[in-house]
C-alpha positions as MATLAB code, in Angstrom:
seq = 'MITAFGWWHIPDAVALEQQLFDIQPWTPAQFWAELAADDRVLVAEVEDGALRGYAALAVGGDEAEVLNIAVAPAWQGHGLGRRLLQALFDAVRHAGGQRVLLEVRPDNQPALALYERSGFRRIGLRRDYYALGVDAVLMECHV';
ca = [
     -26.540   -8.084  -13.027;
     -24.225   -5.232  -14.002;
     -21.451   -4.683  -11.508;
     -17.998   -3.150  -11.248;
     -15.390   -5.051  -13.246;
     -12.855   -6.752  -10.980;
      -9.487   -8.404  -11.470;
     -11.176  -11.805  -11.200;
     -13.055  -11.047  -14.450;
      -9.833  -10.700  -16.472;
      -9.393  -14.353  -17.586;
     -12.980  -14.564  -18.859;
     -12.758  -11.113  -20.464;
      -9.544  -12.048  -22.292;
     -11.170  -15.237  -23.565;
     -14.186  -13.210  -24.747;
     -11.875  -10.696  -26.478;
     -10.149  -13.484  -28.375;
     -13.498  -14.951  -29.382;
     -14.976  -11.656  -30.600;
     -12.155   -9.547  -31.994;
      -9.843  -10.715  -34.761;
      -7.963   -7.399  -34.765;
      -6.198   -6.208  -31.608;
      -8.015   -8.097  -28.842;
      -7.167   -6.751  -25.397;
      -4.499   -8.614  -23.456;
      -4.434   -9.349  -19.715;
      -1.936   -6.491  -19.311;
      -4.367   -4.063  -20.946;
      -7.151   -5.065  -18.564;
      -4.808   -4.661  -15.584;
      -3.797   -1.211  -16.846;
      -7.429   -0.172  -17.247;
      -8.224   -1.322  -13.714;
      -5.255    0.633  -12.348;
      -6.088    3.911  -14.136;
      -7.939    6.495  -12.061;
      -9.935    7.837  -15.001;
     -11.395    4.505  -16.097;
     -14.784    2.913  -15.504;
     -15.217   -0.798  -16.185;
     -18.475   -2.665  -15.738;
     -19.396   -6.291  -16.231;
     -22.556   -8.302  -16.414;
     -22.233  -11.533  -14.533;
     -24.897  -14.165  -14.039;
     -24.331  -17.398  -12.119;
     -20.617  -16.623  -12.014;
     -20.324  -16.373  -15.813;
     -19.190  -13.188  -17.541;
     -21.768  -12.263  -20.176;
     -20.157   -9.010  -21.234;
     -18.219   -5.963  -20.157;
     -17.633   -2.348  -21.112;
     -14.812    0.134  -20.529;
     -14.833    3.919  -20.479;
     -12.220    6.676  -20.098;
     -13.496    9.887  -18.507;
     -11.758   13.251  -18.716;
     -13.435   16.543  -17.902;
     -16.754   16.883  -19.675;
     -15.830   14.239  -22.261;
     -15.597   10.454  -22.165;
     -14.590    7.749  -24.597;
     -16.036    4.267  -24.817;
     -12.958    2.068  -25.037;
     -14.621   -1.280  -25.490;
     -17.907   -3.123  -25.268;
     -17.982   -6.888  -25.571;
     -20.980   -9.193  -25.298;
     -20.758  -12.975  -25.366;
     -22.288  -14.370  -28.573;
     -25.029  -16.207  -26.685;
     -26.188  -12.886  -25.193;
     -25.974  -10.696  -28.276;
     -29.344   -9.380  -29.407;
     -30.833   -9.568  -25.888;
     -30.261   -5.949  -24.811;
     -27.057   -6.555  -22.870;
     -25.005   -4.144  -25.002;
     -27.646   -1.471  -24.422;
     -27.579   -2.091  -20.649;
     -23.776   -1.907  -20.555;
     -23.824    1.291  -22.595;
     -26.435    2.769  -20.244;
     -24.180    1.942  -17.271;
     -21.384    3.855  -19.010;
     -23.708    6.817  -19.666;
     -24.616    6.824  -15.958;
     -20.906    6.897  -15.070;
     -20.325    9.815  -17.464;
     -23.185   11.797  -15.945;
     -21.973   10.993  -12.416;
     -18.520   12.354  -13.349;
     -20.067   15.532  -14.780;
     -19.447   14.566  -18.384;
     -21.625   15.618  -21.277;
     -20.114   14.136  -24.432;
     -19.214   10.529  -25.238;
     -17.065    9.463  -28.182;
     -16.254    6.063  -29.618;
     -14.712    4.364  -32.614;
     -16.215    1.311  -34.267;
     -15.336   -0.776  -37.290;
     -17.488    0.178  -40.292;
     -18.326   -3.483  -40.927;
     -19.673   -4.023  -37.385;
     -23.321   -3.461  -38.287;
     -24.797   -4.727  -34.974;
     -22.611   -2.299  -32.994;
     -23.364    0.606  -35.335;
     -27.087   -0.074  -34.966;
     -26.807   -0.236  -31.155;
     -24.903    3.036  -30.988;
     -27.259    4.856  -33.338;
     -30.301    3.604  -31.384;
     -28.584    4.868  -28.223;
     -28.223    8.404  -29.578;
     -24.781    8.337  -31.188;
     -24.254   10.001  -34.528;
     -21.443    9.525  -37.025;
     -19.064   12.479  -37.072;
     -16.082   11.203  -38.996;
     -13.839    8.422  -40.171;
     -10.421    7.565  -38.748;
      -8.298    6.107  -41.543;
      -6.113    3.105  -40.666;
      -7.276    3.233  -37.032;
      -7.072   -0.506  -36.484;
      -4.259   -2.865  -37.400;
      -4.034   -4.044  -41.000;
      -5.267   -0.678  -42.289;
      -8.875   -1.024  -41.080;
     -10.710    2.290  -40.698;
     -12.965    3.287  -37.809;
     -16.197    5.264  -37.754;
     -16.007    8.056  -35.159;
     -19.262    8.632  -33.287;
     -20.468   10.990  -30.583;
     -23.398   11.242  -28.198;
     -24.424   13.938  -25.743;
     -25.708   12.555  -22.457;
];
């Protein structure tokens, strides 16, 4: 079940970040800051009290940016990323947005495939976007 992300999800989300991301995983302080920001949308999928995944979005005017999507390894490949992304698209539309941007590591083939299947297209490359000089693919989608 996809629901609003709450403060009680932070410990599990931080643990998931550390499991999934070897470069710049989000810290508890970053999750708290996202929850406190007025222009942020965070959703989580929880089943039987366990966090399966979450997604974060910043919305401003007619544009939004996907900040993060994380899916627990046991749930990858089961459509959860697509459902979380759809929840973000719904939030963008509800806010009157039309364009969604995101950055993704070029070696993250599962994420690239998900985004392209969801209507994103590659529009550029951000050099040295991540720590240690790792580039990011810039993508956009019109919702």
